[in-house]
mmCIF file of C-alpha atoms in Angstrom:
data_model
loop_
_atom_site.group_PDB
_atom_site.id
_atom_site.type_symbol
_atom_site.label_atom_id
_atom_site.label_comp_id
_atom_site.label_asym_id
_atom_site.label_seq_id
_atom_site.Cartn_x
_atom_site.Cartn_y
_atom_site.Cartn_z
ATOM 1 C CA UNK A 26 101.053 31.499 163.858
ATOM 2 C CA UNK A 27 99.180 34.143 161.832
ATOM 3 C CA UNK A 28 100.231 34.520 158.177
ATOM 4 C CA UNK A 29 101.811 37.989 157.938
ATOM 5 C CA UNK A 30 103.189 39.224 154.602
ATOM 6 C CA UNK A 31 105.678 42.090 154.423
ATOM 7 C CA UNK A 32 104.423 44.033 151.416
ATOM 8 C CA UNK A 33 107.623 46.081 151.188
ATOM 9 C CA UNK A 34 109.144 42.864 149.823
ATOM 10 C CA UNK A 35 107.770 42.239 146.326
ATOM 11 C CA UNK A 36 107.761 38.453 146.574
ATOM 12 C CA UNK A 37 105.986 38.507 149.928
ATOM 13 C CA UNK A 38 103.549 41.097 148.598
ATOM 14 C CA UNK A 39 102.627 38.945 145.596
ATOM 15 C CA UNK A 40 102.217 35.869 147.792
ATOM 16 C CA UNK A 41 100.220 37.822 150.353
ATOM 17 C CA UNK A 42 97.900 39.322 147.756
ATOM 18 C CA UNK A 43 97.280 35.887 146.263
ATOM 19 C CA UNK A 44 96.512 34.381 149.664
ATOM 20 C CA UNK A 45 94.309 37.361 150.561
ATOM 21 C CA UNK A 46 92.277 36.898 147.359
ATOM 22 C CA UNK A 47 91.938 33.182 148.029
ATOM 23 C CA UNK A 48 90.888 33.778 151.640
ATOM 24 C CA UNK A 49 88.224 36.268 150.600
ATOM 25 C CA UNK A 50 86.956 33.891 147.900
ATOM 26 C CA UNK A 51 86.446 31.093 150.445
ATOM 27 C CA UNK A 52 84.671 33.372 152.920
ATOM 28 C CA UNK A 53 87.502 34.090 155.368
ATOM 29 C CA UNK A 54 88.615 37.463 156.701
ATOM 30 C CA UNK A 55 91.919 39.240 156.129
ATOM 31 C CA UNK A 56 93.628 42.357 157.452
ATOM 32 C CA UNK A 57 94.623 44.980 154.895
ATOM 33 C CA UNK A 58 96.176 48.454 155.024
ATOM 34 C CA UNK A 59 94.208 51.561 154.102
ATOM 35 C CA UNK A 60 95.072 55.234 154.201
ATOM 36 C CA UNK A 61 93.286 55.788 157.527
ATOM 37 C CA UNK A 62 93.764 52.664 159.695
ATOM 38 C CA UNK A 63 94.240 48.957 159.078
ATOM 39 C CA UNK A 64 91.011 47.160 158.252
ATOM 40 C CA UNK A 65 89.624 43.669 158.700
ATOM 41 C CA UNK A 66 87.964 42.716 155.422
ATOM 42 C CA UNK A 67 85.571 40.131 153.978
ATOM 43 C CA UNK A 68 83.566 39.617 150.803
ATOM 44 C CA UNK A 69 80.641 42.042 151.038
ATOM 45 C CA UNK A 70 78.374 39.654 149.129
ATOM 46 C CA UNK A 71 78.957 36.573 151.313
ATOM 47 C CA UNK A 72 76.736 36.891 154.424
ATOM 48 C CA UNK A 73 78.668 34.199 156.336
ATOM 49 C CA UNK A 74 81.920 36.061 155.682
ATOM 50 C CA UNK A 75 80.439 39.352 156.923
ATOM 51 C CA UNK A 76 79.204 37.551 160.031
ATOM 52 C CA UNK A 77 82.714 36.168 160.554
ATOM 53 C CA UNK A 78 84.075 39.711 160.291
ATOM 54 C CA UNK A 79 81.659 40.907 162.981
ATOM 55 C CA UNK A 80 82.523 37.971 165.230
ATOM 56 C CA UNK A 81 86.255 38.600 164.733
ATOM 57 C CA UNK A 82 85.799 42.120 166.091
ATOM 58 C CA UNK A 83 83.340 41.086 168.801
ATOM 59 C CA UNK A 84 80.505 43.037 167.189
ATOM 60 C CA UNK A 85 76.834 42.385 166.577
ATOM 61 C CA UNK A 86 74.594 42.998 163.586
ATOM 62 C CA UNK A 87 73.576 46.413 164.912
ATOM 63 C CA UNK A 88 77.036 47.713 163.878
ATOM 64 C CA UNK A 89 77.245 46.804 160.169
ATOM 65 C CA UNK A 90 80.603 47.356 158.459
ATOM 66 C CA UNK A 91 81.199 49.927 155.741
ATOM 67 C CA UNK A 92 82.022 48.774 152.219
ATOM 68 C CA UNK A 93 85.257 49.773 150.490
ATOM 69 C CA UNK A 94 85.253 50.139 146.701
ATOM 70 C CA UNK A 95 87.991 50.494 144.147
ATOM 71 C CA UNK A 96 86.243 53.014 141.897
ATOM 72 C CA UNK A 97 83.453 55.565 141.694
ATOM 73 C CA UNK A 98 81.663 53.259 139.247
ATOM 74 C CA UNK A 99 81.386 50.704 142.067
ATOM 75 C CA UNK A 100 79.651 53.323 144.220
ATOM 76 C CA UNK A 101 76.995 53.765 141.530
ATOM 77 C CA UNK A 102 76.510 49.989 141.415
ATOM 78 C CA UNK A 103 75.971 49.700 145.186
ATOM 79 C CA UNK A 104 73.609 52.591 145.895
ATOM 80 C CA UNK A 105 70.151 53.466 144.637
ATOM 81 C CA UNK A 106 71.173 56.909 143.395
ATOM 82 C CA UNK A 107 74.018 59.387 143.716
ATOM 83 C CA UNK A 108 72.838 62.966 144.286
ATOM 84 C CA UNK A 109 74.782 65.756 142.629
ATOM 85 C CA UNK A 110 76.044 66.967 146.024
ATOM 86 C CA UNK A 111 77.500 63.524 146.733
ATOM 87 C CA UNK A 112 79.182 63.551 143.328
ATOM 88 C CA UNK A 113 80.824 66.824 144.329
ATOM 89 C CA UNK A 114 82.004 65.318 147.632
ATOM 90 C CA UNK A 115 83.407 62.299 145.802
ATOM 91 C CA UNK A 116 85.239 64.512 143.315
ATOM 92 C CA UNK A 117 86.781 66.468 146.205
ATOM 93 C CA UNK A 118 87.564 63.751 148.748
ATOM 94 C CA UNK A 119 87.871 60.384 146.929
ATOM 95 C CA UNK A 120 89.950 58.410 147.051
ATOM 96 C CA UNK A 121 90.259 59.420 150.670
ATOM 97 C CA UNK A 122 88.970 59.427 154.201
ATOM 98 C CA UNK A 123 85.256 60.156 153.659
ATOM 99 C CA UNK A 124 82.638 57.425 154.140
ATOM 100 C CA UNK A 125 79.217 58.224 152.684
ATOM 101 C CA UNK A 126 75.951 56.587 153.763
ATOM 102 C CA UNK A 127 73.270 56.302 151.055
ATOM 103 C CA UNK A 128 70.262 54.052 150.361
ATOM 104 C CA UNK A 129 71.542 50.706 149.075
ATOM 105 C CA UNK A 130 70.651 49.360 145.651
ATOM 106 C CA UNK A 131 67.570 47.242 146.462
ATOM 107 C CA UNK A 132 68.395 44.601 143.844
ATOM 108 C CA UNK A 133 71.612 43.559 145.613
ATOM 109 C CA UNK A 134 71.565 40.269 147.495
ATOM 110 C CA UNK A 135 73.776 40.803 150.513
ATOM 111 C CA UNK A 136 73.505 41.018 154.287
ATOM 112 C CA UNK A 137 75.792 43.470 156.046
ATOM 113 C CA UNK A 138 73.715 43.492 159.234
ATOM 114 C CA UNK A 139 71.003 45.863 160.433
ATOM 115 C CA UNK A 140 71.585 48.603 157.854
ATOM 116 C CA UNK A 141 67.996 49.892 157.563
ATOM 117 C CA UNK A 142 68.373 49.677 153.796
ATOM 118 C CA UNK A 143 71.504 51.811 153.602
ATOM 119 C CA UNK A 144 75.183 51.220 152.913
ATOM 120 C CA UNK A 145 78.278 53.168 153.979
ATOM 121 C CA UNK A 146 80.765 53.403 151.099
ATOM 122 C CA UNK A 147 84.346 54.656 150.791
ATOM 123 C CA UNK A 148 87.168 54.533 148.267
ATOM 124 C CA UNK A 149 90.450 54.394 150.198
ATOM 125 C CA UNK A 150 93.549 56.294 149.094
ATOM 126 C CA UNK A 151 96.012 53.417 149.317
ATOM 127 C CA UNK A 152 97.572 51.671 146.292
ATOM 128 C CA UNK A 153 97.629 48.170 147.817
ATOM 129 C CA UNK A 154 94.025 48.445 148.982
ATOM 130 C CA UNK A 155 92.916 49.710 145.570
ATOM 131 C CA UNK A 156 94.762 46.886 143.811
ATOM 132 C CA UNK A 157 93.092 44.296 146.038
ATOM 133 C CA UNK A 158 89.656 45.870 145.558
ATOM 134 C CA UNK A 159 90.137 45.857 141.786
ATOM 135 C CA UNK A 160 90.643 42.096 141.979
ATOM 136 C CA UNK A 161 88.036 41.151 144.593
ATOM 137 C CA UNK A 162 85.290 43.709 144.085
ATOM 138 C CA UNK A 163 83.672 45.553 147.022
ATOM 139 C CA UNK A 164 84.782 44.423 150.474
ATOM 140 C CA UNK A 165 83.084 44.815 153.840
ATOM 141 C CA UNK A 166 85.821 46.462 155.895
ATOM 142 C CA UNK A 167 85.898 47.613 159.505
ATOM 143 C CA UNK A 168 88.840 48.853 161.552
ATOM 144 C CA UNK A 169 91.220 46.051 162.531
ATOM 145 C CA UNK A 170 90.674 45.911 166.266
ATOM 146 C CA UNK A 171 88.583 44.295 168.938
ATOM 147 C CA UNK A 172 85.517 46.370 169.743
ATOM 148 C CA UNK A 173 86.324 48.888 172.463
ATOM 149 C CA UNK A 174 90.044 49.049 171.629
ATOM 150 C CA UNK A 175 91.923 51.515 169.447
ATOM 151 C CA UNK A 176 92.034 50.851 165.714
ATOM 152 C CA UNK A 177 95.321 49.334 164.521
ATOM 153 C CA UNK A 178 97.601 51.754 162.680
ATOM 154 C CA UNK A 179 100.121 49.018 161.838
ATOM 155 C CA UNK A 180 99.894 45.303 161.141
ATOM 156 C CA UNK A 181 101.578 44.191 164.364
ATOM 157 C CA UNK A 182 98.898 45.913 166.457
ATOM 158 C CA UNK A 183 96.220 44.092 164.453
ATOM 159 C CA UNK A 184 97.991 40.749 164.959
ATOM 160 C CA UNK A 185 98.156 41.314 168.723
ATOM 161 C CA UNK A 186 94.402 41.871 168.893
ATOM 162 C CA UNK A 187 93.053 39.480 166.240
ATOM 163 C CA UNK A 188 95.662 36.709 166.058
ATOM 164 C CA UNK A 189 94.693 33.495 164.258
ATOM 165 C CA UNK A 190 91.096 34.601 163.659
ATOM 166 C CA UNK A 191 92.398 36.280 160.478
ATOM 167 C CA UNK A 192 93.549 34.222 157.484
ATOM 168 C CA UNK A 193 96.193 36.666 156.189
ATOM 169 C CA UNK A 194 97.722 39.986 157.210
ATOM 170 C CA UNK A 195 99.032 42.365 154.542
ATOM 171 C CA UNK A 196 101.701 44.473 156.282
ATOM 172 C CA UNK A 197 102.498 47.683 154.417
ATOM 173 C CA UNK A 198 103.963 49.578 157.357
ATOM 174 C CA UNK A 199 102.290 52.311 159.423
ATOM 175 C CA UNK A 200 99.284 53.975 157.815
ATOM 176 C CA UNK A 201 99.634 57.486 156.405
ATOM 177 C CA UNK A 202 96.776 59.131 158.325
ATOM 178 C CA UNK A 203 96.165 57.138 161.505
ATOM 179 C CA UNK A 204 92.709 58.627 162.058
ATOM 180 C CA UNK A 205 89.468 56.898 161.099
ATOM 181 C CA UNK A 206 87.447 58.231 158.186
ATOM 182 C CA UNK A 207 84.704 60.784 158.625
ATOM 183 C CA UNK A 208 81.261 59.217 158.156
ATOM 184 C CA UNK A 209 78.339 61.259 156.831
ATOM 185 C CA UNK A 210 74.687 60.367 156.257
ATOM 186 C CA UNK A 211 73.555 61.742 152.899
ATOM 187 C CA UNK A 212 70.340 59.727 152.624
ATOM 188 C CA UNK A 213 68.113 62.805 152.933
ATOM 189 C CA UNK A 214 69.536 64.129 149.652
ATOM 190 C CA UNK A 215 67.919 61.236 147.769
ATOM 191 C CA UNK A 216 64.317 62.059 148.653
ATOM 192 C CA UNK A 217 62.100 64.939 147.645
ATOM 193 C CA UNK A 218 60.300 64.902 151.005
ATOM 194 C CA UNK A 219 61.492 66.384 154.278
ATOM 195 C CA UNK A 220 64.541 68.442 155.162
ATOM 196 C CA UNK A 221 67.641 67.965 153.028
ATOM 197 C CA UNK A 222 70.651 67.922 155.331
ATOM 198 C CA UNK A 223 73.867 65.932 155.520
ATOM 199 C CA UNK A 224 74.553 64.625 159.022
ATOM 200 C CA UNK A 225 77.983 63.857 160.441
ATOM 201 C CA UNK A 226 77.821 60.424 162.075
ATOM 202 C CA UNK A 227 81.515 60.301 163.007
ATOM 203 C CA UNK A 228 84.061 63.087 162.868
ATOM 204 C CA UNK A 229 87.365 61.797 161.530
ATOM 205 C CA UNK A 230 90.098 62.729 159.103
ATOM 206 C CA UNK A 231 87.931 65.038 156.936
ATOM 207 C CA UNK A 232 86.896 68.161 158.822
ATOM 208 C CA UNK A 233 83.464 69.758 158.897
ATOM 209 C CA UNK A 234 85.027 72.931 157.526
ATOM 210 C CA UNK A 235 86.355 71.099 154.464
ATOM 211 C CA UNK A 236 82.977 69.472 153.804
ATOM 212 C CA UNK A 237 81.162 72.781 154.260
ATOM 213 C CA UNK A 238 83.261 74.229 151.423
ATOM 214 C CA UNK A 239 81.464 71.733 149.176
ATOM 215 C CA UNK A 240 78.042 71.444 150.801
ATOM 216 C CA UNK A 241 77.473 74.904 152.262
ATOM 217 C CA UNK A 242 74.261 75.062 154.282
ATOM 218 C CA UNK A 243 73.364 71.475 153.335
ATOM 219 C CA UNK A 244 75.797 70.293 156.018
ATOM 220 C CA UNK A 245 74.175 70.158 159.446
ATOM 221 C CA UNK A 246 75.052 72.954 161.864
ATOM 222 C CA UNK A 247 78.266 72.518 163.815
ATOM 223 C CA UNK A 248 77.814 71.308 167.397
ATOM 224 C CA UNK A 249 77.035 74.092 169.863
ATOM 225 C CA UNK A 250 80.177 74.429 171.932
ATOM 226 C CA UNK A 251 78.246 75.982 174.803
ATOM 227 C CA UNK A 252 75.955 72.934 175.112
ATOM 228 C CA UNK A 253 78.898 70.628 175.789
ATOM 229 C CA UNK A 254 80.257 72.634 178.706
#
């Protein structure tokens, strides 16, 4: 039977957090709550653990997982540079449901998959997730589901899909948002050559309108409604 810990019970929460830390340290995967959806998580700096995460979901290396961090300082440690516009986005939307793709720090020794030298980073707005991240450091985290199925918004849905492939499940009840994070590509802001524009890779909990309040014309044009008819 999968190890599921009810985090509304303090004793179970403490036991679950300890087992989650131990599982991550030995290269296993866990399921953890976030503000958006439940996530399946592994140590971002252990390639075998990241591969196990991908296999758990039924994914290949062409779909590398994002990395969750517990602080803005961790973002600066993982990426090559943080443009001023990204700092403004972080100040507005972190912790929260915005995942930002930037060039990865080239000195880091990790293997998240076929990232083309980038990393997608987010700080979740969930106290249990932030506590775990403070203890483990950055985690590779993808939605807790089998590829092609809906992301789990509670622990029981994750258990039904992932079962014993996960070492520990931290159950903190239904998530607060229930919609995946918005993912943007801000890599063009880090180079002096070419057009500077932030692209929306996945529309999620943070709207284009909210991001445009920060970025203005740097955000790519909204999709042409007429072209989709």
